[in-house]
Short mmCIF file of C-alpha atoms in Angstrom, two decimals:
data_model
loop_
_atom_site.label_atom_id
_atom_site.label_comp_id
_atom_site.label_asym_id
_atom_site.label_seq_id
_atom_site.Cartn_x
_atom_site.Cartn_y
_atom_site.Cartn_z
CA UNK A 19 8.28 -175.49 7.39
CA UNK A 20 11.74 -175.31 8.88
CA UNK A 21 13.72 -178.33 9.95
CA UNK A 22 14.06 -178.73 13.73
CA UNK A 23 17.53 -178.02 15.08
CA UNK A 24 19.49 -181.12 16.10
CA UNK A 25 19.40 -181.87 19.81
CA UNK A 26 22.48 -180.58 21.64
CA UNK A 27 25.17 -183.14 22.41
CA UNK A 28 24.54 -185.05 25.60
CA UNK A 29 28.20 -184.90 26.61
CA UNK A 30 30.61 -187.66 27.60
CA UNK A 31 29.01 -190.71 29.20
CA UNK A 32 30.03 -191.78 32.66
CA UNK A 33 32.17 -193.81 33.17
CA UNK A 34 34.53 -192.64 30.43
CA UNK A 35 34.64 -195.27 27.63
CA UNK A 36 38.12 -194.12 26.59
CA UNK A 37 41.15 -195.75 28.11
CA UNK A 38 43.62 -193.52 30.00
CA UNK A 39 46.08 -193.24 27.11
CA UNK A 40 43.35 -192.46 24.57
CA UNK A 41 41.79 -189.91 26.93
CA UNK A 42 45.15 -188.16 27.32
CA UNK A 43 45.55 -187.95 23.52
CA UNK A 44 41.99 -186.72 22.99
CA UNK A 45 42.28 -184.00 25.60
CA UNK A 46 45.66 -182.84 24.29
CA UNK A 47 44.36 -182.74 20.71
CA UNK A 48 41.23 -180.84 21.72
CA UNK A 49 43.25 -178.27 23.69
CA UNK A 50 45.48 -177.56 20.70
CA UNK A 51 42.71 -177.48 18.11
CA UNK A 52 41.43 -174.11 16.86
CA UNK A 53 37.91 -172.98 17.64
CA UNK A 54 35.70 -173.23 14.57
CA UNK A 55 32.58 -171.16 14.03
CA UNK A 56 31.34 -167.79 12.82
CA UNK A 57 34.26 -165.48 12.20
CA UNK A 58 36.87 -168.26 12.01
CA UNK A 59 39.99 -167.26 10.08
CA UNK A 60 40.26 -170.30 7.78
CA UNK A 61 43.88 -169.62 6.83
CA UNK A 62 44.86 -169.45 10.49
CA UNK A 63 42.93 -172.64 11.28
CA UNK A 64 44.77 -174.39 8.47
CA UNK A 65 48.13 -173.27 9.81
CA UNK A 66 47.19 -174.51 13.27
CA UNK A 67 46.34 -177.98 11.93
CA UNK A 68 49.08 -178.38 9.33
CA UNK A 69 51.69 -180.22 11.37
CA UNK A 70 53.08 -183.31 9.64
CA UNK A 71 54.58 -186.38 11.25
CA UNK A 72 58.22 -186.52 10.14
CA UNK A 73 58.72 -190.07 11.36
CA UNK A 74 56.53 -192.04 8.96
CA UNK A 75 57.80 -195.43 7.80
CA UNK A 76 60.05 -195.60 4.77
CA UNK A 77 58.61 -196.61 1.40
CA UNK A 78 60.42 -197.31 -1.86
CA UNK A 79 59.63 -193.89 -3.35
CA UNK A 80 57.52 -190.79 -2.89
CA UNK A 81 56.94 -188.53 -5.87
CA UNK A 82 54.96 -185.35 -6.46
CA UNK A 83 53.20 -184.52 -9.68
CA UNK A 84 50.20 -182.72 -11.14
CA UNK A 85 47.42 -184.55 -12.94
CA UNK A 86 44.43 -183.35 -14.97
CA UNK A 87 41.55 -182.05 -12.89
CA UNK A 88 37.90 -181.98 -13.88
CA UNK A 89 37.01 -180.19 -17.10
CA UNK A 90 37.63 -176.47 -16.68
CA UNK A 91 39.32 -176.89 -13.29
CA UNK A 92 43.01 -176.57 -12.37
CA UNK A 93 45.40 -179.50 -12.36
CA UNK A 94 45.46 -181.54 -9.17
CA UNK A 95 48.62 -181.95 -7.11
CA UNK A 96 49.08 -185.55 -5.99
CA UNK A 97 51.67 -187.42 -3.97
CA UNK A 98 52.41 -190.98 -5.07
CA UNK A 99 53.75 -193.57 -2.61
CA UNK A 100 55.28 -196.76 -3.98
CA UNK A 101 55.75 -199.43 -1.30
CA UNK A 102 58.28 -201.50 -3.22
CA UNK A 103 59.62 -202.17 -6.67
CA UNK A 104 56.82 -204.43 -7.90
CA UNK A 105 56.31 -203.91 -11.64
CA UNK A 106 52.48 -203.78 -11.61
CA UNK A 107 51.13 -203.12 -8.12
CA UNK A 108 47.49 -202.29 -7.41
CA UNK A 109 46.50 -198.67 -6.79
CA UNK A 110 44.65 -196.89 -3.98
CA UNK A 111 43.37 -193.35 -4.53
CA UNK A 112 43.37 -191.67 -1.10
CA UNK A 113 41.35 -188.61 -0.03
CA UNK A 114 42.45 -186.97 3.22
CA UNK A 115 40.12 -185.82 5.97
CA UNK A 116 39.82 -182.38 7.53
CA UNK A 117 36.16 -181.45 7.21
CA UNK A 118 36.56 -180.52 3.52
CA UNK A 119 38.38 -177.41 4.82
CA UNK A 120 41.54 -178.36 6.75
CA UNK A 121 44.49 -180.76 6.39
CA UNK A 122 46.51 -181.59 3.30
CA UNK A 123 49.01 -184.03 1.83
CA UNK A 124 51.47 -183.46 4.67
CA UNK A 125 49.06 -184.08 7.55
CA UNK A 126 48.22 -187.50 6.12
CA UNK A 127 51.69 -188.47 4.94
CA UNK A 128 52.21 -191.15 7.59
CA UNK A 129 48.75 -192.62 7.01
CA UNK A 130 49.48 -192.93 3.29
CA UNK A 131 52.80 -194.63 3.98
CA UNK A 132 51.06 -197.11 6.28
CA UNK A 133 48.38 -197.75 3.67
CA UNK A 134 50.97 -198.36 0.96
CA UNK A 135 53.09 -200.72 3.05
CA UNK A 136 50.15 -202.62 4.49
CA UNK A 137 48.19 -203.04 1.26
CA UNK A 138 51.12 -203.46 -1.11
CA UNK A 139 49.49 -200.84 -3.35
CA UNK A 140 50.67 -197.60 -4.87
CA UNK A 141 48.84 -194.86 -2.96
CA UNK A 142 47.86 -191.69 -4.80
CA UNK A 143 47.10 -188.99 -2.23
CA UNK A 144 45.02 -186.19 -3.76
CA UNK A 145 45.32 -182.51 -2.88
CA UNK A 146 41.71 -181.73 -3.78
CA UNK A 147 40.17 -178.26 -3.76
CA UNK A 148 38.96 -177.28 -0.29
CA UNK A 149 36.04 -175.29 1.05
CA UNK A 150 35.01 -172.57 1.57
CA UNK A 151 36.92 -171.31 -1.48
CA UNK A 152 35.49 -174.22 -3.46
CA UNK A 153 32.01 -175.41 -2.47
CA UNK A 154 30.54 -178.81 -3.13
CA UNK A 155 30.81 -180.68 -5.37
CA UNK A 156 34.32 -179.43 -6.28
CA UNK A 157 36.17 -181.82 -3.96
CA UNK A 158 34.04 -184.78 -5.08
CA UNK A 159 34.69 -183.93 -8.73
CA UNK A 160 38.41 -183.79 -7.98
CA UNK A 161 38.23 -187.21 -6.31
CA UNK A 162 36.54 -188.66 -9.37
CA UNK A 163 39.05 -187.03 -11.72
CA UNK A 164 41.89 -188.56 -9.72
CA UNK A 165 40.20 -191.97 -9.87
CA UNK A 166 39.83 -191.70 -13.66
CA UNK A 167 43.47 -190.67 -14.04
CA UNK A 168 44.76 -193.46 -11.81
CA UNK A 169 42.64 -196.06 -13.59
CA UNK A 170 43.97 -194.93 -16.98
CA UNK A 171 47.59 -194.27 -16.10
CA UNK A 172 48.55 -196.47 -13.16
CA UNK A 173 46.22 -199.45 -12.75
CA UNK A 174 47.32 -202.60 -14.61
CA UNK A 175 44.78 -204.06 -16.99
CA UNK A 176 42.09 -206.25 -15.52
CA UNK A 177 38.58 -206.03 -14.09
CA UNK A 178 37.14 -203.92 -12.58
CA UNK A 179 39.02 -200.71 -13.42
CA UNK A 180 42.17 -202.71 -12.96
CA UNK A 181 43.27 -203.40 -9.41
CA UNK A 182 42.22 -200.07 -7.96
CA UNK A 183 40.48 -198.93 -4.79
CA UNK A 184 39.47 -195.64 -3.20
CA UNK A 185 40.03 -194.79 0.45
CA UNK A 186 39.55 -191.82 2.72
CA UNK A 187 39.24 -190.80 6.33
CA UNK A 188 36.50 -188.55 7.77
CA UNK A 189 35.54 -186.05 5.04
CA UNK A 190 37.83 -188.03 2.74
CA UNK A 191 35.58 -191.02 3.33
CA UNK A 192 32.67 -189.02 1.92
CA UNK A 193 34.80 -188.11 -1.11
CA UNK A 194 35.80 -191.74 -1.67
CA UNK A 195 32.14 -192.78 -1.56
CA UNK A 196 31.21 -189.87 -3.84
CA UNK A 197 33.79 -190.97 -6.40
CA UNK A 198 32.06 -194.35 -6.54
CA UNK A 199 28.65 -192.70 -6.96
CA UNK A 200 30.00 -190.59 -9.81
CA UNK A 201 31.63 -193.62 -11.44
CA UNK A 202 28.27 -195.40 -11.40
CA UNK A 203 26.40 -192.34 -12.68
CA UNK A 204 28.83 -191.61 -15.51
CA UNK A 205 29.88 -195.11 -16.46
CA UNK A 206 33.42 -194.39 -15.36
CA UNK A 207 36.03 -196.70 -13.82
CA UNK A 208 34.45 -198.39 -10.82
CA UNK A 209 36.91 -199.25 -8.04
CA UNK A 210 37.20 -202.81 -6.84
CA UNK A 211 36.87 -201.65 -3.22
CA UNK A 212 36.23 -198.61 -1.03
CA UNK A 213 37.83 -198.18 2.38
CA UNK A 214 35.91 -195.65 4.48
CA UNK A 215 37.69 -194.68 7.70
CA UNK A 216 35.32 -193.04 10.22
CA UNK A 217 33.56 -191.33 7.28
CA UNK A 218 31.64 -188.06 7.52
CA UNK A 219 28.65 -188.74 5.29
CA UNK A 220 25.56 -186.99 6.65
CA UNK A 221 25.26 -183.22 7.26
CA UNK A 222 22.05 -183.60 9.28
CA UNK A 223 24.03 -184.60 12.40
CA UNK A 224 21.00 -186.12 14.10
CA UNK A 225 22.24 -189.50 15.28
CA UNK A 226 22.45 -190.90 18.78
CA UNK A 227 26.25 -191.12 18.57
CA UNK A 228 26.35 -187.43 17.63
CA UNK A 229 24.43 -186.56 20.79
CA UNK A 230 26.49 -188.91 22.97
CA UNK A 231 30.00 -188.19 21.69
CA UNK A 232 29.59 -184.71 20.18
CA UNK A 233 31.46 -183.13 23.11
CA UNK A 234 34.53 -184.39 24.93
CA UNK A 235 35.88 -186.79 22.27
CA UNK A 236 38.03 -184.43 20.17
CA UNK A 237 35.81 -183.78 17.13
CA UNK A 238 32.82 -181.70 18.23
CA UNK A 239 29.29 -181.58 16.85
CA UNK A 240 29.58 -177.80 16.52
CA UNK A 241 32.74 -178.16 14.47
CA UNK A 242 31.14 -180.77 12.21
CA UNK A 243 28.23 -178.41 11.60
CA UNK A 244 30.69 -175.65 10.66
CA UNK A 245 32.56 -177.95 8.26
CA UNK A 246 29.37 -178.85 6.42
CA UNK A 247 28.36 -175.20 6.21
CA UNK A 248 31.69 -174.36 4.59
CA UNK A 249 31.38 -177.21 2.10
CA UNK A 250 27.69 -176.91 1.20
CA UNK A 251 27.24 -173.19 1.68
CA UNK A 252 24.88 -171.55 4.12
CA UNK A 253 22.05 -171.53 1.58
CA UNK A 254 21.83 -175.35 1.33
CA UNK A 255 19.79 -177.01 4.12
CA UNK A 256 21.54 -180.17 5.37
CA UNK A 257 18.60 -182.40 4.42
CA UNK A 258 18.78 -181.14 0.84
CA UNK A 259 22.48 -181.66 0.25
CA UNK A 260 23.17 -183.45 -3.05
CA UNK A 261 24.28 -187.07 -2.66
CA UNK A 262 27.58 -186.33 -4.40
CA UNK A 263 28.35 -184.07 -1.43
CA UNK A 264 26.60 -186.13 1.27
CA UNK A 265 26.56 -189.81 0.22
CA UNK A 266 24.31 -190.79 3.15
CA UNK A 267 21.50 -188.92 1.36
CA UNK A 268 21.75 -191.03 -1.79
CA UNK A 269 18.52 -192.97 -2.22
CA UNK A 270 20.14 -195.76 -4.22
CA UNK A 271 23.47 -197.34 -3.31
CA UNK A 272 23.18 -200.31 -5.65
CA UNK A 273 26.08 -201.11 -7.92
CA UNK A 274 28.72 -199.71 -5.60
CA UNK A 275 31.86 -201.71 -4.79
CA UNK A 276 32.48 -203.73 -1.62
CA UNK A 277 33.37 -201.56 1.33
CA UNK A 278 35.06 -201.73 4.67
CA UNK A 279 33.79 -199.09 7.08
CA UNK A 280 35.89 -198.39 10.16
CA UNK A 281 33.81 -197.10 13.07
CA UNK A 282 35.44 -196.00 16.35
CA UNK A 283 33.04 -196.59 19.22
CA UNK A 284 33.45 -193.09 20.70
CA UNK A 285 33.06 -191.13 17.46
CA UNK A 286 30.14 -188.74 16.89
CA UNK A 287 30.10 -190.06 13.31
CA UNK A 288 29.82 -193.71 14.34
CA UNK A 289 26.11 -194.14 13.67
CA UNK A 290 26.19 -192.63 10.20
CA UNK A 291 29.04 -194.99 9.31
CA UNK A 292 27.02 -197.93 10.61
CA UNK A 293 23.91 -196.82 8.73
CA UNK A 294 25.79 -196.36 5.46
CA UNK A 295 27.46 -199.75 5.74
CA UNK A 296 24.08 -201.38 6.35
CA UNK A 297 22.72 -199.91 3.10
CA UNK A 298 25.64 -200.82 0.85
CA UNK A 299 25.32 -203.96 -1.31
CA UNK A 300 28.43 -205.43 0.32
CA UNK A 301 30.16 -203.99 3.37
CA UNK A 302 32.22 -205.12 6.32
CA UNK A 303 31.81 -203.05 9.46
CA UNK A 304 34.94 -202.80 11.61
CA UNK A 305 33.96 -201.42 15.03
CA UNK A 306 36.64 -200.40 17.52
CA UNK A 307 35.33 -200.02 21.10
CA UNK A 308 37.14 -197.18 22.81
CA UNK A 309 38.35 -195.72 19.53
CA UNK A 310 37.84 -192.02 18.77
CA UNK A 311 37.63 -189.93 15.62
CA UNK A 312 41.05 -189.65 14.00
CA UNK A 313 42.64 -192.36 16.15
CA UNK A 314 44.48 -193.90 13.17
CA UNK A 315 46.90 -190.97 13.42
CA UNK A 316 48.24 -192.57 16.62
CA UNK A 317 49.29 -196.05 15.51
CA UNK A 318 52.60 -195.56 17.34
CA UNK A 319 50.85 -194.84 20.64
CA UNK A 320 47.66 -196.90 20.58
CA UNK A 321 47.74 -200.66 19.96
CA UNK A 322 44.08 -200.56 18.94
CA UNK A 323 44.93 -198.04 16.21
CA UNK A 324 47.82 -200.12 14.92
CA UNK A 325 45.62 -203.22 14.90
CA UNK A 326 42.83 -201.40 13.05
CA UNK A 327 45.25 -200.13 10.41
CA UNK A 328 46.59 -203.65 9.94
CA UNK A 329 43.07 -205.05 9.49
CA UNK A 330 42.10 -202.35 7.01
CA UNK A 331 45.23 -202.62 4.88
CA UNK A 332 44.99 -206.40 4.99
CA UNK A 333 41.43 -206.13 3.71
CA UNK A 334 42.58 -203.87 0.87
CA UNK A 335 45.37 -206.28 -0.02
CA UNK A 336 42.95 -209.20 -0.11
CA UNK A 337 40.26 -207.35 -2.12
CA UNK A 338 42.73 -206.10 -4.72
CA UNK A 339 44.30 -209.53 -5.05
CA UNK A 340 40.91 -210.88 -6.17
CA UNK A 341 41.09 -208.79 -9.33
CA UNK A 342 44.64 -209.78 -10.22
#
């Protein structure tokens, strides 16, 4: 028996829940974004979405290096942001978004700088292997390898796994959650906290928010479906995706670290973020009415984005201080 196709998006509600400034940003982003679907040239789509913000805030140092990847896999490029000269700061392993296919260290440079400055932690941004060249669970395995390396090489001694957290936005949120699942499964270093920023966790795409906000709010339901197809492969039905690829499908979330889940009100992914937070042993849900998917990239333009970033980094700072 075949799974029924998800209902088509209902389209933007009326009146528009976005404020005028947010609506202008969303429409401009959508107009510049490449069309994704059958026949998409992935290399061209990556070039179209590779712009970096050159005006990120200054941090004490930014260094590039390569670290061991999973067994049998290539080394992982990482970018390490140090906010100040503290001798033993906590560590945040960051996984960037981009649907497991797009974006890179440069597109999320400003976000990592903001995370480092706000949390007081060293941020390790991971250039994980992307789909479709590398299907699931390659990116999740890379996330876990980076966590293990950071716990061994950077995190000062102390429970649990030193003062270390994982964080990620969109698809990176799924990878951060997957790293925690793998740490539990393998008895590896368990982070003290996980920060999930509008995470993409469920390839079934069947929620009410997906139907309501899947068109007209920048990220589109059709694009999300394409991302998951690239990551899982066309032969894996969404409802049978392994939990390491789609953490929302994990039956057991016990033993995972405290989480903060940021949910913009006008995000197609909002409901899956809410549902995942409700199932975690300990989670704080941070809802932003009028926020949209990816809005943290606009902290200079949107006060609600700047405020959300401050709350999230403050939460990280407080959680990591508990393990000092």
